[in-house]
Coordinates of C-alpha atoms and ligand atoms in Angstrom, one line a residue:
M1 CA -9.4 -126.4 24.4
T2 CA -10.5 -123.9 27.3
D3 CA -10.3 -125.3 30.9
S4 CA -12.9 -123.8 33.1
T5 CA -11.2 -125.6 36.1
A6 CA -7.6 -124.2 35.3
R7 CA -7.4 -122.1 38.4
H8 CA -8.2 -125.1 40.7
G9 CA -6.0 -127.6 42.6
F10 CA -4.9 -130.8 41.2
E11 CA -7.3 -133.0 43.0
T12 CA -10.2 -130.8 41.8
R13 CA -9.0 -130.8 38.1
A14 CA -8.6 -134.6 38.2
I15 CA -12.3 -134.9 39.0
H16 CA -13.8 -132.0 37.0
A17 CA -11.4 -131.0 34.0
G18 CA -13.2 -131.9 30.7
Q19 CA -16.0 -133.4 32.7
E20 CA -18.9 -131.2 32.8
P21 CA -22.2 -133.0 33.4
D22 CA -23.6 -134.2 30.0
P23 CA -25.5 -131.2 28.4
H24 CA -28.2 -133.6 27.0
T25 CA -29.1 -135.7 30.0
G26 CA -27.3 -134.2 32.9
S27 CA -25.4 -137.4 33.4
V28 CA -22.9 -136.4 36.1
I29 CA -20.3 -139.0 34.8
V30 CA -19.1 -138.5 31.2
P31 CA -21.0 -141.2 29.2
I32 CA -19.2 -144.0 27.2
Y33 CA -19.9 -142.8 23.6
Q34 CA -19.8 -146.3 22.2
T35 CA -20.1 -145.2 18.6
S36 CA -18.0 -145.3 15.6
T37 CA -19.7 -142.6 13.6
F38 CA -21.8 -139.5 14.1
A39 CA -24.9 -138.3 12.3
Q40 CA -24.4 -135.1 10.2
D41 CA -27.0 -132.4 9.3
G42 CA -26.4 -132.5 5.6
V43 CA -23.0 -133.2 3.9
G44 CA -20.3 -131.5 6.0
G45 CA -22.9 -130.3 8.6
L46 CA -21.2 -131.6 11.7
R47 CA -23.3 -131.4 15.0
A48 CA -22.2 -130.0 18.5
G49 CA -18.7 -130.8 19.2
G50 CA -17.7 -131.3 15.6
Y51 CA -17.5 -135.1 15.8
E52 CA -17.5 -137.2 12.6
Y53 CA -15.8 -140.5 13.2
S54 CA -14.2 -142.0 16.3
R55 CA -10.8 -142.6 15.0
T56 CA -10.5 -138.9 14.5
A57 CA -12.3 -137.8 17.8
N58 CA -14.8 -139.3 20.1
P59 CA -16.4 -137.3 23.1
T60 CA -15.3 -139.7 25.9
R61 CA -11.8 -139.5 24.6
T62 CA -12.0 -135.7 24.4
A63 CA -12.9 -135.7 28.1
L64 CA -10.0 -137.8 28.9
E65 CA -7.6 -135.6 26.9
E66 CA -8.9 -132.4 28.4
C67 CA -8.3 -133.8 31.9
L68 CA -4.8 -135.2 31.0
A69 CA -3.9 -131.7 29.6
S70 CA -5.1 -129.9 32.7
L71 CA -3.3 -132.4 35.0
E72 CA 0.0 -132.0 33.1
G73 CA -0.4 -128.2 32.8
G74 CA -0.3 -128.4 29.0
R75 CA -2.5 -127.0 26.3
H76 CA -3.1 -130.2 24.4
A77 CA -3.3 -133.9 25.1
L78 CA -3.8 -137.0 22.9
A79 CA -4.8 -140.3 24.1
F80 CA -3.4 -143.5 22.3
A81 CA -4.2 -147.2 22.4
S82 CA -0.9 -147.8 24.5
G83 CA 2.0 -146.1 25.8
M84 CA 4.1 -147.6 23.0
A85 CA 1.5 -146.3 20.5
A86 CA 2.1 -142.8 21.9
S87 CA 5.9 -143.3 21.7
D88 CA 5.7 -144.6 18.2
I89 CA 3.7 -141.4 17.0
A90 CA 5.9 -139.1 19.1
L91 CA 9.2 -140.4 17.5
R92 CA 7.9 -140.8 14.0
S93 CA 6.6 -137.1 14.0
L94 CA 10.0 -136.0 15.4
V95 CA 12.5 -137.8 13.5
R96 CA 13.5 -138.4 9.8
P97 CA 16.1 -140.8 8.2
G98 CA 19.6 -139.6 9.2
D99 CA 18.4 -138.1 12.6
H100 CA 19.7 -139.0 16.0
V101 CA 18.0 -139.7 19.3
I102 CA 19.5 -139.8 22.8
I103 CA 17.8 -142.4 25.2
P104 CA 18.3 -143.3 28.7
D105 CA 20.9 -146.1 29.3
D106 CA 18.2 -148.0 31.3
A107 CA 15.1 -147.0 29.1
Y108 CA 12.0 -149.1 29.4
G109 CA 12.8 -152.2 27.3
G110 CA 9.8 -151.5 24.8
T111 CA 11.2 -147.9 24.2
F112 CA 14.6 -149.4 23.5
R113 CA 13.3 -152.0 21.2
L114 CA 11.3 -149.4 19.2
V115 CA 14.4 -147.2 18.8
D116 CA 16.8 -150.1 18.4
K117 CA 14.9 -152.5 16.3
V118 CA 12.3 -150.4 14.3
L119 CA 13.6 -146.8 13.9
S120 CA 16.9 -148.1 13.2
Q121 CA 15.5 -149.7 10.0
W122 CA 14.5 -146.3 8.9
G123 CA 18.0 -144.8 9.2
V124 CA 17.5 -143.2 12.6
E125 CA 20.4 -143.6 14.9
H126 CA 20.4 -143.6 18.7
T127 CA 22.9 -143.3 21.7
P128 CA 22.1 -144.7 25.1
V129 CA 23.4 -142.2 27.8
H130 CA 23.3 -142.2 31.6
L131 CA 21.0 -139.3 31.8
S132 CA 21.8 -138.4 35.4
D133 CA 25.3 -137.4 33.9
V134 CA 24.5 -134.0 32.4
D135 CA 27.8 -133.6 30.8
A136 CA 27.6 -137.0 29.2
V137 CA 24.3 -135.9 27.7
R138 CA 25.9 -132.7 26.3
A139 CA 28.8 -134.7 24.9
A140 CA 26.3 -137.2 23.0
V141 CA 24.5 -134.4 21.3
R142 CA 25.2 -134.3 17.5
T143 CA 24.2 -131.8 14.9
E144 CA 21.6 -134.6 13.8
T145 CA 20.1 -135.0 17.3
K146 CA 16.3 -134.1 17.1
V147 CA 15.2 -135.8 20.5
I148 CA 16.4 -136.3 24.0
W149 CA 14.2 -138.9 25.4
V150 CA 13.9 -138.9 29.2
E151 CA 12.6 -141.3 31.8
T152 CA 12.8 -140.0 35.4
P153 CA 12.6 -141.9 37.6
T154 CA 13.9 -144.6 35.2
N155 CA 12.5 -148.2 34.8
P156 CA 13.8 -150.4 36.5
L157 CA 16.8 -148.7 38.2
L158 CA 15.1 -145.6 39.4
G159 CA 17.8 -143.3 38.1
I160 CA 16.9 -139.6 38.2
A161 CA 17.4 -137.0 35.3
D162 CA 17.5 -133.3 35.9
I163 CA 14.6 -132.2 33.6
A164 CA 15.5 -128.5 33.6
A165 CA 19.1 -129.1 32.7
L166 CA 18.3 -131.6 30.0
A167 CA 15.8 -129.1 28.5
G168 CA 18.5 -126.5 28.4
I169 CA 20.8 -129.0 26.4
A170 CA 18.1 -129.9 24.0
H171 CA 17.0 -126.5 23.3
D172 CA 20.6 -125.3 22.7
A173 CA 20.8 -128.1 20.1
E174 CA 17.2 -127.3 18.6
A175 CA 16.2 -130.7 19.7
R176 CA 13.0 -131.6 21.6
L177 CA 12.9 -132.9 25.1
V178 CA 10.4 -135.8 25.6
V179 CA 9.8 -136.9 29.2
D180 CA 8.2 -140.2 29.9
N181 CA 6.3 -139.3 33.2
T182 CA 4.9 -142.7 33.6
F183 CA 6.6 -143.6 37.0
A184 CA 6.1 -140.1 38.6
T185 CA 2.7 -139.1 37.1
P186 CA 1.6 -135.4 36.9
Y187 CA 0.8 -135.4 40.7
L188 CA 4.4 -135.8 41.7
Q189 CA 6.3 -134.3 38.7
S190 CA 5.5 -131.6 36.1
P191 CA 8.0 -131.8 33.3
L192 CA 6.3 -129.1 31.0
G193 CA 6.8 -126.6 33.8
L194 CA 10.5 -127.6 34.0
G195 CA 11.0 -126.9 30.3
A196 CA 10.1 -130.4 28.6
D197 CA 8.3 -130.0 25.1
I198 CA 6.3 -133.2 25.3
V199 CA 5.2 -135.4 28.2
L200 CA 4.6 -139.2 27.4
H201 CA 2.5 -141.6 29.5
S202 CA 1.8 -145.3 29.5
T203 CA -1.5 -144.5 31.1
T204 CA -1.8 -148.2 31.7
K205 CA 0.1 -147.6 34.8
Y206 CA -0.7 -145.2 37.5
L207 CA -3.2 -142.9 35.5
G208 CA -5.5 -145.9 34.8
G209 CA -4.3 -147.2 38.1
H210 CA -6.4 -150.4 38.4
S211 CA -4.5 -152.7 35.9
D212 CA -7.7 -153.1 33.9
V213 CA -6.8 -151.0 30.7
V214 CA -3.9 -150.3 28.3
G215 CA -3.4 -146.8 27.2
G216 CA -1.0 -144.0 26.4
A217 CA -0.8 -140.2 26.1
L218 CA 1.1 -137.3 24.6
V219 CA 0.8 -133.9 26.2
T220 CA 2.4 -130.7 24.8
S221 CA 1.8 -126.8 24.9
D222 CA 3.2 -126.7 21.3
D223 CA 0.4 -126.1 18.9
E224 CA 2.4 -127.3 15.9
L225 CA 3.7 -130.3 17.5
H226 CA 0.2 -131.1 18.7
E227 CA -1.0 -130.9 15.1
K228 CA 1.6 -133.3 13.9
F229 CA 0.8 -135.9 16.5
A230 CA -2.9 -135.6 15.9
F231 CA -2.3 -136.0 12.1
L232 CA -0.1 -139.0 12.5
R233 CA -2.3 -140.6 15.0
N234 CA -5.4 -140.1 12.7
A235 CA -3.3 -141.5 9.8
A236 CA -2.0 -144.6 11.6
G237 CA -5.2 -145.1 13.8
S238 CA -3.6 -145.8 17.1
V239 CA -6.5 -144.6 19.2
P240 CA -8.1 -146.0 22.4
G241 CA -11.7 -147.0 22.3
P242 CA -14.5 -145.2 24.2
F243 CA -14.7 -147.7 27.1
D244 CA -10.9 -147.7 27.5
S245 CA -11.0 -144.0 27.6
W246 CA -13.7 -143.9 30.2
L247 CA -11.7 -146.4 32.4
T248 CA -8.6 -144.2 32.2
L249 CA -10.7 -141.1 33.0
R250 CA -12.3 -142.8 36.1
G251 CA -8.8 -143.8 37.2
L252 CA -7.4 -140.1 37.0
K253 CA -10.1 -139.0 39.5
T254 CA -8.3 -140.8 42.4
L255 CA -4.8 -140.3 41.1
A256 CA -3.7 -137.9 43.9
V257 CA -5.0 -140.0 46.8
R258 CA -3.5 -143.1 45.4
M259 CA -0.1 -141.6 44.7
D260 CA 0.2 -140.4 48.2
R261 CA -0.7 -143.8 49.5
H262 CA 1.7 -145.6 47.0
S263 CA 4.5 -143.3 48.3
D264 CA 3.7 -143.9 51.9
N265 CA 3.7 -147.8 51.4
A266 CA 6.9 -147.6 49.3
E267 CA 8.7 -145.7 52.1
R268 CA 7.6 -148.4 54.6
V269 CA 8.9 -151.2 52.2
V270 CA 12.3 -149.3 51.6
E271 CA 12.8 -149.0 55.3
A272 CA 12.5 -152.8 55.7
L273 CA 14.6 -153.7 52.7
V274 CA 17.5 -151.4 53.5
S275 CA 18.1 -153.0 57.0
H276 CA 17.6 -156.6 55.5
P277 CA 21.0 -158.6 55.5
K278 CA 20.1 -160.4 52.1
V279 CA 19.3 -157.0 50.3
T280 CA 22.7 -155.7 48.8
K281 CA 21.3 -152.4 47.4
V282 CA 17.9 -150.5 47.2
F283 CA 17.1 -148.3 44.5
Y284 CA 14.6 -145.5 45.5
P285 CA 15.0 -141.8 44.9
G286 CA 13.6 -141.0 48.3
L287 CA 16.8 -142.4 50.0
V288 CA 19.1 -139.6 50.8
E289 CA 22.2 -141.9 49.7
H290 CA 20.5 -142.3 46.2
A291 CA 22.6 -140.6 43.7
G292 CA 19.7 -138.6 42.3
H293 CA 18.0 -137.8 45.6
E294 CA 18.9 -134.1 45.6
V295 CA 17.5 -133.5 42.0
A296 CA 14.5 -135.8 42.7
A297 CA 13.8 -133.6 45.8
K298 CA 13.8 -130.5 43.7
Q299 CA 11.6 -131.7 40.9
M300 CA 9.2 -134.3 42.6
R301 CA 6.5 -133.7 45.2
R302 CA 7.1 -137.3 46.7
F303 CA 9.1 -140.3 45.5
G304 CA 6.3 -142.7 44.2
G305 CA 5.5 -146.3 44.5
M306 CA 8.4 -148.0 42.5
V307 CA 11.2 -149.8 44.3
S308 CA 14.0 -152.0 42.9
F309 CA 16.6 -153.9 45.0
T310 CA 19.4 -156.4 44.5
V311 CA 19.9 -159.6 46.6
S312 CA 22.9 -161.5 47.6
G313 CA 23.0 -164.9 45.8
G314 CA 22.7 -163.7 42.2
E315 CA 19.9 -164.4 39.6
Q316 CA 18.5 -167.5 41.4
A317 CA 18.2 -165.7 44.7
A318 CA 16.2 -162.9 42.8
L319 CA 14.0 -165.4 41.1
D320 CA 13.4 -167.2 44.5
V321 CA 12.2 -163.7 46.1
C322 CA 10.0 -163.2 43.0
A323 CA 8.5 -166.8 43.6
G324 CA 8.1 -166.4 47.3
T325 CA 5.7 -163.6 47.8
K326 CA 1.9 -164.1 48.1
L327 CA 0.5 -160.6 48.3
F328 CA 3.0 -159.1 45.6
T329 CA 1.8 -160.9 42.5
L330 CA 4.3 -162.0 40.0
A331 CA 3.5 -160.0 36.8
E332 CA 4.8 -157.4 34.4
S333 CA 3.3 -153.9 34.4
L334 CA 3.2 -151.5 37.5
G335 CA 1.0 -148.7 38.9
G336 CA -2.0 -150.5 40.0
I337 CA -3.6 -150.6 43.3
E338 CA -2.4 -154.0 43.9
S339 CA 1.2 -154.9 44.6
L340 CA 3.4 -156.6 41.9
I341 CA 6.9 -158.1 41.8
E342 CA 9.0 -159.1 38.9
H343 CA 12.5 -159.9 37.7
P344 CA 13.4 -157.3 35.0
G345 CA 16.3 -159.3 33.5
K346 CA 13.9 -162.2 32.5
M347 CA 10.6 -160.2 32.1
T348 CA 10.1 -156.5 31.3
H349 CA 13.7 -155.9 30.3
A350 CA 14.5 -159.2 28.6
S351 CA 14.8 -157.4 25.2
T352 CA 17.8 -155.5 26.5
A353 CA 19.9 -158.7 27.1
G354 CA 23.3 -158.4 25.5
S355 CA 23.0 -154.7 24.9
A356 CA 24.3 -151.7 26.8
L357 CA 20.9 -151.4 28.5
Q358 CA 21.1 -154.9 30.1
V359 CA 19.9 -154.9 33.7
P360 CA 21.6 -156.7 36.8
D361 CA 20.4 -160.4 37.0
D362 CA 20.1 -160.1 40.8
L363 CA 17.6 -157.2 40.4
V364 CA 14.0 -157.4 41.7
R365 CA 11.5 -154.7 40.9
L366 CA 8.4 -153.8 43.0
S367 CA 5.3 -151.8 42.2
V368 CA 4.2 -151.2 45.8
G369 CA 0.4 -151.0 45.9
I370 CA -2.1 -149.5 48.3
E371 CA -2.8 -152.5 50.5
S372 CA -1.9 -152.3 54.2
A373 CA 1.8 -151.4 54.5
D374 CA 2.2 -154.1 57.4
D375 CA 1.0 -156.9 55.2
L376 CA 3.3 -155.9 52.4
V377 CA 6.4 -155.7 54.6
E378 CA 5.6 -159.0 56.2
D379 CA 5.1 -160.7 52.8
L380 CA 8.5 -159.4 51.5
L381 CA 10.3 -160.5 54.7
V382 CA 8.8 -164.0 54.5
A383 CA 10.0 -164.3 50.7
L384 CA 13.4 -162.9 51.5
G385 CA 13.8 -165.7 54.1
Ligands
PLP401 C1 8.2 -146.2 31.5 C2 7.3 -146.8 30.7 N1 7.0 -146.2 29.4 C3 6.4 -146.8 28.5 C4 5.8 -148.0 28.6 C5 4.9 -148.6 27.5 O1 3.5 -148.5 27.8 P1 2.4 -149.6 27.3 O2 2.8 -150.9 27.9 O3 1.2 -149.0 27.9 O4 2.6 -149.7 25.9 C6 5.9 -148.7 29.8 C7 5.2 -150.1 29.9 O5 5.7 -150.8 30.9 C8 6.8 -148.2 30.8 O6 6.9 -148.7 31.8

């Protein structure tokens, strides 16, 4: 795909890449092409754009995909019905029975479940590794390793992995480096530019940005990989509908301004938490004492809107904080304009219980929204008591 906005800045591409005014009507905003099929001029005579059936391609989805590719600095992007659909298609395209995958030791619970409970049935093995330990990753690589799967920052412990270093290890082993860029977004971090082969998104989160749509994406500059992903997506059918594609595209337009505000507010929240007597540890890569701070400062523009912390008093104290906020809504998911709070051990990461990926039971995770920072800090202080 050609991108006439390629020379422009991020904010400009978010609004214009793939989004020329509609050639038929002049509509400034890309229309929702709510159609399953497209008229043909005679058998095999596809009209402008080459569309034939919306599982294979749809113009609203194409606009979203062109914009996503542009923002991640990749040649190709594919949109999916969810982040997990994107993960499924990526992994099933990259591995075969007998292959091996390295995953983060605090991977998103759904990613862990897919690898541990589904791919394992097809003879694919995995090793959870602490990805900030580059030597541990190198040591975990086997001749069968085909994928190193990276989240950075990780969910929910905000661990940081050095993307460029891990790309080197993956490529030495002729494996692929996949980076789940959901937490950072392309505004804060560009994995393809650091050597990653594939970027994955749950667009449900910051890219959609308004907690009103579920979606996923894969971005790559490798033509062959893109063809494989597109083939399997079409074969399996895990596509987003036109309206969901449109909502996600609308979200992308304000990504840059939202991420700056999320980062501003998270910094204010972190400042309040680190000095609170009931808070035993704050996990935020912007803190100089965070183990991954140096690497994060090198590969991220800012540190984002996700913050986790532990409280004294164990699991019950963490559950009490989650029950005590009014502005922070108790809910799974993240990355929307509104602030959310959750208990990973009992909610998003419950599927890791009893495994090497189990999260601390006194952990609370925040998705810091773009409300007034003063109000958010006050809400947390009241809940902490
Ligand atoms: C880091 C990360 N990756 C992937 C996913 C899966 O995305 P989805 O819920 O859109 O399927 C999530 C969902 O929370 C996530 O947090």
